[in-house]
């Protein structure tokens, strides 16, 4: 039976640490500020934005929400980002993705000041992650690393397999494992003999976006399995990319869905925003 890595508990510790540091900053007259921009009325995006605002209140940040109508133009959105870039009390800017189809996500991300890019999606921050000289990390891969470290799991020298090559999770995840001396393989939808590769993994990170995609026969005995997926099964019930029931008996450690990687993402966003506030105040 695998040990369950409890993301709720680990994220709670991260938030408590951020709250304690925020109180120290406030004593010096510094209040971390996060601006969240949401365009349109996507229900999932609304839930995420509400959770981010709630987390800000919990750790003592100032937060501002900019809810724009779905028909907002590219020019209007870029003008708002420019305004927030120049606003001294805002340390972090987060534009909730996905954006409506007529907007250019890449151009919007590139318009955010790298020093306020607390999602770490800007090309400048992505490049820094590649060379291992970064201030901000994308929140989900950073959360995965925190979960692995919380159990003192050794990465150095291990075979690490990442399923998924997105810019948000798969690619940065591979780099973070590589920075800790893991031997990393990135797999994806075009990979041949995928199960053969995953069966060789000491640490397997599933970020493919397909419900219950990773089954027990794809996992070797004693592997550490991290499930980044947030999917719905055939009954509409929340599940991950890993078929928990068949994989859990073989794994040594596993993250559940919900309650695994999910809570870590917002906790790491809070950590990034705190870091941005310290950089802007000249104390980091």
XYZ file of C-alpha atoms in Angstrom:
284
model
C 0.000 0.000 0.000
C 1.325 3.415 -1.001
C 1.756 6.269 1.428
C -0.638 9.084 0.490
C 1.106 12.457 0.109
C -1.360 14.904 1.646
C -1.371 18.130 -0.380
C -3.836 19.809 1.996
C -1.441 19.429 4.929
C 1.672 20.494 3.001
C -0.109 23.496 1.437
C -1.360 24.546 4.878
C 2.251 24.682 6.124
C 3.310 26.761 3.086
C 0.464 29.224 3.672
C 1.246 29.482 7.378
C 4.869 30.267 6.549
C 3.792 32.912 3.992
C 1.386 34.453 6.534
C 4.127 34.674 9.182
C 6.512 36.376 6.732
C 3.765 38.721 5.558
C 3.171 39.867 9.137
C 6.873 40.738 9.418
C 6.715 42.708 6.142
C 3.594 44.564 7.293
C 5.485 45.650 10.414
C 7.876 47.377 7.985
C 4.979 48.986 6.100
C 5.076 46.528 3.164
C 1.820 44.845 2.092
C 2.116 42.244 -0.707
C -0.444 42.939 -3.453
C -1.813 40.606 -6.118
C -3.979 41.661 -9.082
C -6.106 38.932 -10.665
C -7.596 39.548 -14.100
C -10.446 37.385 -15.401
C -11.981 37.826 -18.864
C -15.418 36.341 -19.535
C -17.467 34.020 -17.341
C -15.863 30.578 -17.587
C -17.200 28.752 -14.470
C -13.923 26.896 -13.721
C -11.928 30.134 -14.039
C -14.347 31.871 -11.661
C -13.810 29.125 -9.047
C -10.011 29.452 -9.380
C -10.131 33.257 -9.079
C -12.350 33.075 -5.982
C -9.959 30.565 -4.387
C -6.983 32.843 -5.118
C -8.729 35.848 -3.565
C -9.640 33.772 -0.503
C -6.016 32.591 -0.147
C -4.785 36.212 -0.379
C -7.113 37.241 2.462
C -5.988 34.246 4.520
C -2.259 35.093 4.312
C -2.769 38.848 4.694
C -2.216 40.083 1.135
C -4.036 42.929 -0.550
C -5.807 41.647 -3.671
C -7.603 43.340 -6.522
C -9.891 41.618 -9.006
C -10.460 42.917 -12.519
C -13.435 41.066 -14.036
C -13.700 42.022 -17.706
C -16.513 41.105 -20.119
C -15.909 38.303 -22.635
C -15.926 40.808 -25.532
C -12.947 42.755 -24.108
C -10.506 43.627 -26.910
C -6.800 42.800 -27.005
C -6.016 46.535 -26.729
C -8.174 46.948 -23.615
C -6.605 43.939 -21.901
C -3.044 45.050 -22.748
C -3.845 48.562 -21.482
C -4.974 47.103 -18.148
C -1.811 44.974 -17.871
C 0.290 48.084 -18.600
C -1.558 50.005 -15.870
C -0.956 47.181 -13.358
C 2.730 46.976 -14.349
C 3.061 50.629 -13.301
C 1.002 50.341 -10.095
C 3.486 50.284 -7.175
C 1.170 48.562 -4.673
C 0.711 45.594 -7.038
C 3.569 43.070 -6.766
C 2.031 40.223 -8.729
C -0.183 40.130 -11.819
C -2.121 37.028 -12.753
C -4.236 36.800 -15.910
C -6.505 33.780 -15.510
C -6.217 31.362 -18.436
C -7.734 30.269 -20.745
C -8.711 33.588 -22.318
C -11.599 33.899 -24.813
C -10.565 32.644 -28.275
C -10.209 36.102 -29.901
C -7.464 37.154 -27.445
C -3.771 36.354 -27.901
C -2.621 34.648 -24.680
C 1.058 34.748 -25.639
C 0.998 38.528 -26.216
C -0.787 39.082 -22.891
C 1.716 36.936 -20.945
C 4.646 38.733 -22.610
C 3.104 42.112 -21.664
C 3.297 41.323 -17.929
C 6.459 42.660 -16.290
C 8.739 39.645 -15.547
C 9.146 40.988 -11.989
C 5.368 40.797 -11.485
C 4.875 37.531 -13.386
C 3.987 35.369 -10.373
C 2.764 32.558 -12.655
C 6.310 32.398 -14.151
C 4.947 32.099 -17.711
C 6.896 35.024 -19.235
C 9.648 33.939 -21.660
C 12.246 35.690 -19.484
C 11.237 33.681 -16.407
C 10.985 30.445 -18.429
C 14.562 31.011 -19.654
C 15.767 31.544 -16.090
C 14.224 28.209 -15.083
C 16.136 26.526 -17.935
C 19.490 27.773 -16.608
C 18.567 27.283 -12.939
C 18.808 30.979 -11.993
C 15.227 31.831 -11.090
C 13.180 33.800 -8.566
C 9.741 32.503 -9.569
C 8.686 28.978 -10.501
C 5.428 27.963 -12.210
C 3.098 27.201 -9.326
C 2.086 23.619 -10.167
C 5.603 22.175 -10.793
C 6.871 24.067 -7.726
C 4.049 22.496 -5.726
C 4.968 19.022 -7.000
C 8.587 19.531 -5.895
C 7.388 20.678 -2.464
C 5.305 17.495 -2.112
C 8.266 15.290 -3.089
C 10.525 17.128 -0.613
C 7.884 16.879 2.145
C 8.455 13.104 2.208
C 12.272 13.413 1.881
C 12.131 11.464 -1.387
C 15.542 11.376 -3.089
C 15.494 12.653 -6.694
C 19.222 12.518 -7.464
C 20.103 9.595 -9.753
C 16.493 8.443 -10.076
C 14.681 7.744 -13.337
C 12.026 10.472 -13.574
C 9.319 10.279 -16.238
C 6.985 13.196 -16.983
C 3.867 12.484 -19.062
C 2.937 15.763 -20.753
C 4.943 18.541 -22.381
C 2.902 21.687 -21.720
C 4.678 24.977 -21.061
C 2.763 25.302 -17.795
C 3.534 21.892 -16.241
C 5.394 19.284 -18.311
C 8.439 21.223 -19.524
C 9.196 23.166 -16.304
C 8.536 20.006 -14.265
C 11.227 18.183 -16.234
C 13.701 21.038 -15.669
C 13.125 21.111 -11.900
C 13.703 17.358 -11.640
C 16.827 17.745 -13.795
C 18.142 20.549 -11.544
C 18.019 18.034 -8.673
C 20.015 15.490 -10.682
C 17.126 13.306 -11.765
C 17.522 11.437 -15.080
C 14.490 12.821 -16.889
C 12.381 11.520 -19.786
C 9.535 13.659 -21.170
C 6.769 11.640 -22.825
C 3.647 12.817 -24.656
C 0.851 11.841 -27.052
C 3.297 10.850 -29.834
C 5.572 8.733 -27.617
C 5.883 5.131 -28.804
C 5.831 2.288 -26.240
C 4.781 4.700 -23.489
C 4.061 1.958 -20.935
C 7.579 0.529 -21.372
C 9.050 3.943 -20.492
C 6.731 4.641 -17.545
C 7.442 1.178 -16.087
C 11.075 2.248 -15.752
C 10.214 5.344 -13.696
C 11.237 5.685 -10.059
C 9.296 8.964 -10.030
C 6.336 9.305 -12.398
C 4.568 12.655 -12.894
C 1.286 12.452 -14.837
C 0.202 15.741 -16.439
C -1.557 14.546 -19.560
C -5.132 15.792 -18.975
C -6.815 12.426 -19.592
C -8.913 10.822 -16.840
C -7.380 7.678 -15.280
C -4.871 7.448 -18.151
C -2.073 5.883 -16.068
C -3.029 2.358 -15.028
C -1.393 -0.144 -12.692
C 0.332 -2.040 -15.535
C 2.203 1.182 -16.491
C 3.825 1.588 -13.072
C 6.692 -0.338 -11.532
C 6.609 -1.628 -7.957
C 7.681 1.023 -5.460
C 7.415 4.024 -7.808
C 6.549 7.509 -6.546
C 3.455 8.623 -8.508
C 2.446 12.288 -8.700
C -0.940 13.014 -10.288
C -1.251 16.554 -11.670
C -4.524 15.820 -13.495
C -7.828 17.473 -12.693
C -10.400 15.598 -14.746
C -13.947 14.246 -14.585
C -14.692 10.541 -14.922
C -17.607 9.005 -16.823
C -19.921 9.804 -13.857
C -18.808 13.441 -13.695
C -16.808 12.784 -10.528
C -13.480 14.591 -10.003
C -10.485 12.355 -10.725
C -6.879 12.597 -11.863
C -4.763 11.343 -14.749
C -3.891 8.288 -12.633
C -6.250 5.348 -12.092
C -5.779 5.500 -8.321
C -7.337 2.110 -7.542
C -5.001 0.100 -9.793
C -1.849 2.197 -9.226
C -1.972 2.757 -5.464
C -1.201 -0.892 -4.491
C 2.031 -0.791 -6.556
C 3.317 2.690 -5.671
C 5.427 3.593 -2.633
C 3.997 7.143 -2.550
C 1.028 8.610 -4.423
C -0.878 11.904 -4.517
C -4.695 11.743 -4.442
C -7.148 13.798 -6.524
C -8.566 15.895 -5.015
C -6.301 16.867 -2.124
C -2.889 16.282 -3.707
C -1.252 18.676 -6.157
C -4.326 20.954 -6.428
C -4.018 22.776 -3.078
C -0.273 23.260 -3.671
C -0.747 25.399 -6.783
C -2.414 28.299 -4.966
C -0.063 27.944 -1.973
C 2.935 28.363 -4.304
C 1.247 31.353 -5.963
C 1.118 32.985 -2.530
C 4.809 32.182 -2.064
C 5.676 33.765 -5.443
C 3.682 36.908 -4.624
C 5.500 37.237 -1.298
C 8.823 36.858 -3.131
C 7.770 39.575 -5.624
C 6.887 41.936 -2.751
C 10.313 41.361 -1.174
C 12.105 41.944 -4.499
C 10.188 45.196 -5.077
C 11.017 46.332 -1.533
C 14.720 45.585 -2.150
C 14.957 42.956 0.569
C 15.429 39.847 -1.602
